[in-house]
Amino acid sequence: MPNALTWLFLAALLAATATRLWLALRQIRHVRAHRAAVPPSFADSIPLAAHQKAADYTAAKTRLGIIGTSIDAGLVLLLTLGGGVQWLSALWARPFEAGLLAHGTALLLSLFFIQGAVSLPLALYRTFVVESRFGFNRMTVPLFFADLAKQVAVALVLGVPLLLAVLWLMGRMGEHWWLYVWLVVTAFSIGLQLIIPPVILPLFNKFTPITEGELARRVASLLARCGFKSRGLYMMDGSKRSSHGNAFFAGFGAAKRIVLFDTLVERLQPSEVEAVLAHELGHYKLHHIVKMLALGAAMTFAGLWVLGQLIDQPWFYAGLGVTAPSTAAALALFMLAGPEFTFLLHPLLTLYSRKNEFEADAYAKGHAQSSDLIQALVKLYRDNASTLTPDPLHSAFYDSHPPAALRIARLEAK
Ligand SMILES: [Zn+2]
């Protein structure tokens, strides 16, 4: 039965989808308009051909995003108001008793499966057509499907126990169930940080310790200067999937380690890698990782509290296309409809993330050469074909990092 929530949801979905499409069109128009010339501050470091490749690559990825946005909006509509969740619920009520753990688990797993299957063609197209056309893809079709099989296996091994625990708590813990679910989900996400580096990442990549050479010496001296203890410096064979370069920190506490993509080590001078690592160390030293985890936990808390208020309201289910309420259906509707209501808050999150990036850059400036970090950034922008001229509004919604020109200007400032 359509009710006020139905109209509210439709308005949110329409507003979010229209905004996503409008931002994508702005982005394409903006990079095209600036395609003819390299921005003056990069004229010495980025050739025109590289700048134009970045514009074309950005436009191609954004066009793909437009298709993805449209498919997602259609799927959300089909699963909610179109009766998809209700249909799945009725389907699984035949073999399992409705409302029991098995029924709820089957309902949610089949929902995730449908979402994954729908997004698969676009993922294949992105990897084997777009990434290949711009020379970034190194993935083979067998590797793609081997990765997919492993990802599904990991998701099932970790996700099914979590799902069972959540559904059990929802059914047993009375009106404060959401508080218990929050504790379990938060503990799970912290535990995940501890097992990802030693257990999950090695399923997908090979990690080789870097113990000798100039790079190892520079990193050891940087870590000593910054008073940082890690469980080692590793090189990851990122080149088996893509030629994009990256560096990251994984895990925390005793599990933390520094990982460099082989593609990054190949292209940057040791002093430039050192500067990139100083930036990453900045994130650690300034507690950005813990703060992001805390922010995630706070948002989960707010979301679960809202769901706690909705879960006993018949209008919540009726308004979103479900005629047989259950805890699993409530979770499903919440996960499907929730992001449409919160999309317009995205710029706040990217603003916070950019503040952290500027702080990490400032830290790197104090512990390494800022000229090395600038060089590294320019090389990364050039080699990854990242646009130097994003649309400001698109960037404010989506980019976790400030535009290159702004970062470099701050690094150059005294
Ligand atoms: Zn950063």
Coordinates of C-alpha atoms and ligand atoms in Angstrom, one line a residue:
M1 CA 0.0 0.0 0.0
P2 CA 1.6 3.3 -1.0
N3 CA 1.7 5.7 2.0
A4 CA 3.5 8.9 3.0
L5 CA 6.8 7.0 3.3
T6 CA 6.4 5.7 -0.3
W7 CA 6.3 9.3 -1.6
L8 CA 9.1 10.4 0.7
F9 CA 11.2 7.5 -0.5
L10 CA 10.4 8.2 -4.2
A11 CA 11.4 11.9 -3.7
A12 CA 14.7 10.9 -2.0
L13 CA 15.5 8.3 -4.8
L14 CA 14.7 10.8 -7.5
A15 CA 16.7 13.6 -5.8
A16 CA 19.7 11.4 -5.2
T17 CA 19.6 9.9 -8.7
A18 CA 19.1 13.2 -10.4
T19 CA 22.0 14.7 -8.4
R20 CA 24.3 11.7 -9.3
L21 CA 23.5 12.1 -13.0
W22 CA 23.8 15.9 -13.0
L23 CA 27.2 15.7 -11.3
A24 CA 28.4 13.1 -13.8
L25 CA 27.3 15.3 -16.7
R26 CA 29.0 18.3 -15.2
Q27 CA 32.2 16.3 -14.7
I28 CA 32.3 15.2 -18.4
R29 CA 31.6 18.7 -19.6
H30 CA 34.2 20.2 -17.3
V31 CA 37.1 17.9 -18.3
R32 CA 36.2 18.3 -21.9
A33 CA 36.2 22.1 -21.6
H34 CA 39.7 21.9 -20.1
R35 CA 41.0 19.2 -22.4
A36 CA 42.8 21.6 -24.9
A37 CA 45.5 22.8 -22.5
V38 CA 47.5 21.6 -19.5
P39 CA 46.7 23.9 -16.4
P40 CA 49.6 26.4 -16.2
S41 CA 51.0 25.1 -12.9
F42 CA 51.5 21.7 -14.5
A43 CA 52.7 22.8 -17.9
D44 CA 56.3 21.9 -17.2
S45 CA 55.6 18.5 -15.6
I46 CA 52.6 17.0 -17.5
P47 CA 52.7 16.6 -21.3
L48 CA 49.6 17.6 -23.3
A49 CA 49.0 14.0 -24.5
A50 CA 48.9 12.8 -20.9
H51 CA 46.5 15.5 -19.9
Q52 CA 44.2 14.6 -22.8
K53 CA 44.4 10.9 -22.0
A54 CA 43.4 11.8 -18.4
A55 CA 40.4 13.8 -19.8
D56 CA 39.3 10.9 -22.0
Y57 CA 39.8 8.3 -19.3
T58 CA 37.8 10.4 -16.8
A59 CA 35.0 10.9 -19.3
A60 CA 34.9 7.2 -20.1
K61 CA 34.7 6.2 -16.5
T62 CA 32.1 8.8 -15.7
R63 CA 29.9 7.7 -18.7
L64 CA 30.1 4.2 -17.2
G65 CA 29.1 5.6 -13.9
I66 CA 26.0 7.1 -15.5
I67 CA 24.9 3.6 -16.6
G68 CA 25.7 2.2 -13.2
T69 CA 23.6 4.9 -11.5
S70 CA 20.7 4.2 -13.7
I71 CA 20.8 0.5 -13.2
D72 CA 21.2 0.9 -9.4
A73 CA 18.2 3.2 -9.2
G74 CA 16.1 0.8 -11.3
L75 CA 17.1 -2.2 -9.1
V76 CA 16.4 -0.4 -5.8
L77 CA 13.0 0.5 -7.2
L78 CA 12.3 -3.0 -8.4
L79 CA 13.4 -4.6 -5.1
T80 CA 11.4 -2.2 -2.9
L81 CA 8.2 -0.8 -4.4
G82 CA 8.4 -3.3 -7.3
G83 CA 7.9 -6.1 -4.7
G84 CA 11.3 -7.8 -5.1
V85 CA 12.0 -8.1 -1.4
Q86 CA 8.5 -9.3 -0.7
W87 CA 8.8 -11.9 -3.6
L88 CA 12.1 -13.2 -2.2
S89 CA 10.6 -13.4 1.3
A90 CA 7.6 -15.4 0.0
L91 CA 9.9 -17.6 -2.1
W92 CA 12.1 -18.6 1.0
A93 CA 9.0 -19.0 3.2
R94 CA 8.3 -22.2 1.3
P95 CA 11.3 -24.3 2.4
F96 CA 11.9 -22.3 5.7
E97 CA 9.5 -21.1 8.2
A98 CA 9.0 -17.3 7.7
G99 CA 10.7 -15.2 10.4
L100 CA 13.2 -17.9 11.4
L101 CA 17.0 -17.5 11.1
A102 CA 17.2 -19.7 8.0
H103 CA 14.5 -17.8 6.2
G104 CA 16.1 -14.4 7.0
T105 CA 19.6 -15.6 6.0
A106 CA 18.3 -17.0 2.7
L107 CA 16.4 -13.8 2.0
L108 CA 19.4 -11.5 2.6
L109 CA 21.9 -13.8 0.8
S110 CA 19.7 -14.0 -2.3
L111 CA 19.3 -10.2 -2.2
F112 CA 23.1 -9.7 -2.1
F113 CA 23.5 -12.3 -4.9
I114 CA 21.1 -10.4 -7.1
Q115 CA 22.8 -7.1 -6.5
G116 CA 26.2 -8.7 -7.3
A117 CA 25.0 -10.4 -10.4
V118 CA 23.4 -7.2 -11.7
S119 CA 26.6 -5.3 -11.2
L120 CA 28.8 -8.0 -12.8
P121 CA 28.4 -7.0 -16.5
L122 CA 29.5 -3.4 -15.8
A123 CA 32.5 -4.6 -13.8
L124 CA 33.6 -6.8 -16.7
Y125 CA 33.1 -3.9 -19.1
R126 CA 35.1 -1.5 -16.8
T127 CA 38.0 -3.9 -16.5
F128 CA 38.2 -5.4 -20.0
V129 CA 37.0 -2.5 -22.1
V130 CA 37.6 0.8 -20.4
E131 CA 40.8 -0.1 -18.4
S132 CA 42.1 -2.0 -21.3
R133 CA 41.5 0.8 -23.8
F134 CA 43.6 3.2 -21.7
G135 CA 46.3 0.6 -21.2
F136 CA 45.8 0.0 -17.4
N137 CA 44.3 -3.5 -17.4
R138 CA 46.6 -6.4 -16.7
M139 CA 43.8 -8.7 -15.5
T140 CA 43.0 -11.8 -17.5
V141 CA 39.5 -13.3 -17.7
P142 CA 40.5 -16.4 -15.6
L143 CA 42.0 -14.2 -13.0
F144 CA 38.9 -12.0 -12.9
F145 CA 36.7 -15.0 -12.2
A146 CA 39.2 -16.6 -9.7
D147 CA 39.2 -13.3 -7.8
L148 CA 35.4 -13.3 -7.9
A149 CA 35.1 -16.8 -6.6
K150 CA 37.6 -16.0 -3.7
Q151 CA 35.7 -12.8 -2.9
V152 CA 32.4 -14.7 -2.7
A153 CA 34.0 -17.4 -0.5
V154 CA 35.5 -14.8 1.9
A155 CA 32.2 -12.9 2.0
L156 CA 30.3 -16.1 2.9
V157 CA 32.8 -17.3 5.5
L158 CA 32.9 -14.0 7.2
G159 CA 29.4 -12.6 6.4
V160 CA 27.1 -15.6 7.2
P161 CA 28.1 -15.9 10.9
L162 CA 27.7 -12.1 11.2
L163 CA 24.3 -12.2 9.5
L164 CA 23.2 -15.1 11.8
A165 CA 24.4 -13.2 14.8
V166 CA 22.6 -10.0 13.8
L167 CA 19.3 -11.7 12.9
W168 CA 19.5 -13.7 16.2
L169 CA 20.0 -10.6 18.3
M170 CA 17.2 -8.8 16.4
G171 CA 14.8 -11.5 17.3
R172 CA 15.9 -12.1 20.9
M173 CA 17.0 -8.9 22.5
G174 CA 13.8 -7.0 22.8
E175 CA 13.5 -3.3 22.0
H176 CA 17.1 -2.6 22.6
W177 CA 18.3 -5.1 20.0
W178 CA 19.9 -2.4 17.9
L179 CA 22.4 -1.6 20.7
Y180 CA 23.6 -5.3 20.8
V181 CA 23.7 -5.4 17.0
W182 CA 25.8 -2.3 17.0
L183 CA 28.3 -3.8 19.5
V184 CA 28.6 -6.9 17.4
V185 CA 29.0 -5.0 14.1
T186 CA 31.6 -2.7 15.6
A187 CA 33.6 -5.6 17.1
F188 CA 33.4 -7.3 13.7
S189 CA 34.7 -4.3 11.8
I190 CA 37.7 -3.9 14.3
G191 CA 38.4 -7.7 14.0
L192 CA 38.3 -7.4 10.2
Q193 CA 41.2 -4.8 10.4
L194 CA 43.2 -7.3 12.3
I195 CA 42.7 -10.3 10.0
I196 CA 42.7 -8.5 6.6
P197 CA 46.5 -8.0 6.4
P198 CA 47.7 -11.4 7.5
V199 CA 44.9 -13.6 6.3
I200 CA 42.8 -12.1 3.5
L201 CA 45.2 -10.0 1.4
P202 CA 47.6 -12.9 0.8
L203 CA 44.7 -14.8 -0.8
F204 CA 44.8 -12.3 -3.6
N205 CA 48.3 -11.0 -3.8
K206 CA 51.9 -11.9 -3.1
F207 CA 53.7 -9.8 -0.5
T208 CA 57.5 -9.7 -0.7
P209 CA 59.4 -8.1 2.2
I210 CA 61.7 -5.3 1.2
T211 CA 64.7 -5.6 3.5
E212 CA 67.7 -4.4 1.4
G213 CA 68.7 -1.5 -0.8
E214 CA 68.3 2.2 -0.7
L215 CA 64.5 2.1 -0.3
A216 CA 64.6 -0.2 2.7
R217 CA 67.3 2.1 4.3
R218 CA 65.3 5.2 3.6
V219 CA 62.1 3.8 5.0
A220 CA 63.9 2.5 8.1
S221 CA 65.3 5.9 8.8
L222 CA 61.9 7.6 8.1
L223 CA 60.2 5.2 10.6
A224 CA 62.9 5.9 13.2
R225 CA 62.5 9.7 12.7
C226 CA 58.8 9.4 13.2
G227 CA 58.9 6.9 16.1
F228 CA 56.9 4.3 14.3
K229 CA 57.0 0.6 14.7
S230 CA 55.5 -1.6 11.9
R231 CA 55.5 -5.3 11.2
G232 CA 57.5 -4.7 8.0
L233 CA 57.7 -3.2 4.6
Y234 CA 56.2 -5.2 1.8
M235 CA 56.0 -5.0 -1.9
M236 CA 52.7 -6.2 -3.4
D237 CA 52.3 -7.6 -6.9
G238 CA 49.6 -5.1 -7.9
S239 CA 50.9 -5.3 -11.5
K240 CA 49.2 -8.6 -12.0
R241 CA 45.8 -6.8 -12.1
S242 CA 46.5 -3.2 -13.1
S243 CA 49.2 -0.8 -13.8
H244 CA 47.8 1.8 -11.5
G245 CA 50.2 2.5 -8.7
N246 CA 49.5 2.9 -5.0
A247 CA 50.8 2.6 -1.4
F248 CA 48.8 1.8 1.7
F249 CA 48.9 0.9 5.3
A250 CA 47.0 -2.2 6.4
G251 CA 45.7 -3.2 9.8
F252 CA 46.6 -1.6 13.1
G253 CA 48.1 -2.5 16.4
A254 CA 50.4 -5.5 16.0
A255 CA 49.1 -6.3 12.6
K256 CA 50.0 -3.1 10.9
R257 CA 52.3 -3.2 7.9
I258 CA 53.3 -0.9 5.1
V259 CA 52.5 -2.1 1.6
L260 CA 53.8 -0.6 -1.7
F261 CA 52.5 -1.6 -5.1
D262 CA 55.3 -2.9 -7.3
T263 CA 54.0 -0.5 -9.9
L264 CA 54.7 2.4 -7.5
V265 CA 58.3 1.2 -6.7
E266 CA 59.1 0.9 -10.4
R267 CA 58.1 4.5 -11.2
L268 CA 59.1 6.6 -8.2
Q269 CA 62.5 7.4 -6.9
P270 CA 63.3 6.0 -3.4
S271 CA 63.1 9.5 -2.1
E272 CA 59.7 10.0 -3.6
V273 CA 58.4 6.7 -2.2
E274 CA 59.8 7.9 1.2
A275 CA 57.7 11.1 0.9
V276 CA 54.6 9.2 0.0
L277 CA 55.1 7.0 3.0
A278 CA 55.7 10.0 5.2
H279 CA 52.2 11.1 4.1
E280 CA 50.7 7.7 5.0
L281 CA 52.6 7.7 8.3
G282 CA 50.9 11.1 8.9
H283 CA 47.5 9.4 8.7
Y284 CA 48.6 7.0 11.4
K285 CA 50.3 9.5 13.7
L286 CA 47.4 11.9 13.5
H287 CA 45.0 9.0 14.3
H288 CA 43.0 9.4 11.1
I289 CA 42.5 5.6 10.8
V290 CA 41.1 5.3 14.3
K291 CA 38.9 8.4 13.8
M292 CA 37.5 7.0 10.6
L293 CA 36.7 3.8 12.3
A294 CA 35.0 5.8 15.1
L295 CA 33.0 7.8 12.6
G296 CA 31.9 4.6 10.9
A297 CA 30.8 3.2 14.2
A298 CA 28.9 6.4 15.0
M299 CA 27.1 6.3 11.7
T300 CA 26.2 2.6 12.2
F301 CA 24.9 3.6 15.7
A302 CA 22.7 6.3 14.2
G303 CA 21.5 4.0 11.4
L304 CA 20.6 1.1 13.7
W305 CA 18.8 3.4 16.1
V306 CA 16.7 4.7 13.3
L307 CA 16.0 1.1 12.2
G308 CA 15.1 0.3 15.8
Q309 CA 12.4 3.0 15.6
L310 CA 11.0 1.7 12.3
I311 CA 11.1 -2.0 12.7
D312 CA 7.8 -2.3 14.6
Q313 CA 5.9 0.2 12.4
P314 CA 3.6 -1.5 9.9
W315 CA 3.8 1.6 7.6
F316 CA 7.5 1.1 7.2
Y317 CA 7.0 -2.2 5.4
A318 CA 3.8 -1.2 3.6
G319 CA 5.4 2.0 2.4
L320 CA 8.3 0.2 0.8
G321 CA 6.5 -2.7 -0.8
V322 CA 6.6 -5.5 1.8
T323 CA 3.4 -7.1 3.0
A324 CA 4.9 -9.7 5.3
P325 CA 7.1 -7.9 7.9
S326 CA 10.1 -9.7 9.3
T327 CA 13.5 -8.6 10.8
A328 CA 15.3 -9.7 7.6
A329 CA 12.9 -7.8 5.4
A330 CA 13.4 -4.7 7.6
L331 CA 17.2 -5.0 7.2
A332 CA 16.8 -5.4 3.5
L333 CA 14.6 -2.4 3.1
F334 CA 16.9 -0.3 5.3
M335 CA 20.0 -1.2 3.3
L336 CA 18.2 -0.5 0.0
A337 CA 16.4 2.7 0.9
G338 CA 18.8 4.2 3.4
P339 CA 21.6 5.4 1.0
E340 CA 19.0 7.3 -1.0
F341 CA 18.2 9.4 2.1
T342 CA 21.8 10.0 3.1
F343 CA 23.4 10.7 -0.4
L344 CA 23.2 14.4 0.0
L345 CA 25.4 14.2 3.1
H346 CA 28.3 12.9 1.0
P347 CA 30.1 16.3 0.7
L348 CA 30.4 16.4 4.5
L349 CA 32.3 13.1 4.5
T350 CA 34.6 14.1 1.7
L351 CA 35.2 17.5 3.4
Y352 CA 36.3 15.6 6.5
S353 CA 38.5 13.2 4.5
R354 CA 40.2 16.2 2.7
K355 CA 40.9 17.8 6.0
N356 CA 42.8 14.6 6.9
E357 CA 44.7 14.6 3.6
F358 CA 45.9 18.2 4.1
E359 CA 47.0 17.3 7.6
A360 CA 48.9 14.2 6.4
D361 CA 50.6 16.3 3.7
A362 CA 51.6 18.8 6.4
Y363 CA 53.0 15.9 8.4
A364 CA 54.9 14.6 5.4
K365 CA 56.3 18.1 4.8
G366 CA 57.8 18.1 8.4
H367 CA 59.3 14.6 8.1
A368 CA 60.4 14.3 4.4
Q369 CA 61.1 16.7 1.5
S370 CA 57.9 18.3 0.3
S371 CA 59.5 18.6 -3.2
D372 CA 59.7 14.8 -3.3
L373 CA 56.1 14.5 -2.4
I374 CA 55.1 17.0 -5.1
Q375 CA 57.2 15.1 -7.7
A376 CA 55.5 11.8 -6.6
L377 CA 52.0 13.4 -6.8
V378 CA 52.6 14.7 -10.3
K379 CA 53.9 11.3 -11.4
L380 CA 51.0 9.5 -9.9
Y381 CA 48.5 11.9 -11.5
R382 CA 50.2 11.5 -14.8
D383 CA 50.6 7.7 -14.7
N384 CA 47.2 7.0 -13.3
A385 CA 45.6 9.4 -15.8
S386 CA 43.8 11.2 -13.0
T387 CA 42.3 14.5 -14.1
L388 CA 43.9 17.7 -13.0
T389 CA 40.7 19.6 -13.8
P390 CA 37.7 17.9 -12.1
D391 CA 34.4 19.7 -11.9
P392 CA 34.5 21.4 -8.4
L393 CA 31.0 20.2 -7.4
H394 CA 31.6 16.6 -8.6
S395 CA 34.9 16.7 -6.7
A396 CA 33.2 18.0 -3.6
F397 CA 30.8 15.0 -3.6
Y398 CA 33.1 12.2 -4.5
D399 CA 36.8 12.9 -4.2
S400 CA 38.3 11.8 -0.9
H401 CA 41.5 13.7 -1.8
P402 CA 41.8 17.4 -2.5
P403 CA 42.5 18.3 -6.2
A404 CA 46.2 18.1 -7.1
A405 CA 46.6 21.8 -7.7
L406 CA 45.4 22.6 -4.1
R407 CA 47.6 20.0 -2.5
I408 CA 50.7 21.1 -4.3
A409 CA 50.0 24.8 -3.6
R410 CA 49.9 24.0 0.1
L411 CA 53.0 21.8 -0.1
E412 CA 54.9 24.7 -1.9
A413 CA 53.7 27.3 0.6
K414 CA 56.3 28.1 3.3
Ligands
ZN1 ZN 46.3 10.3 2.3

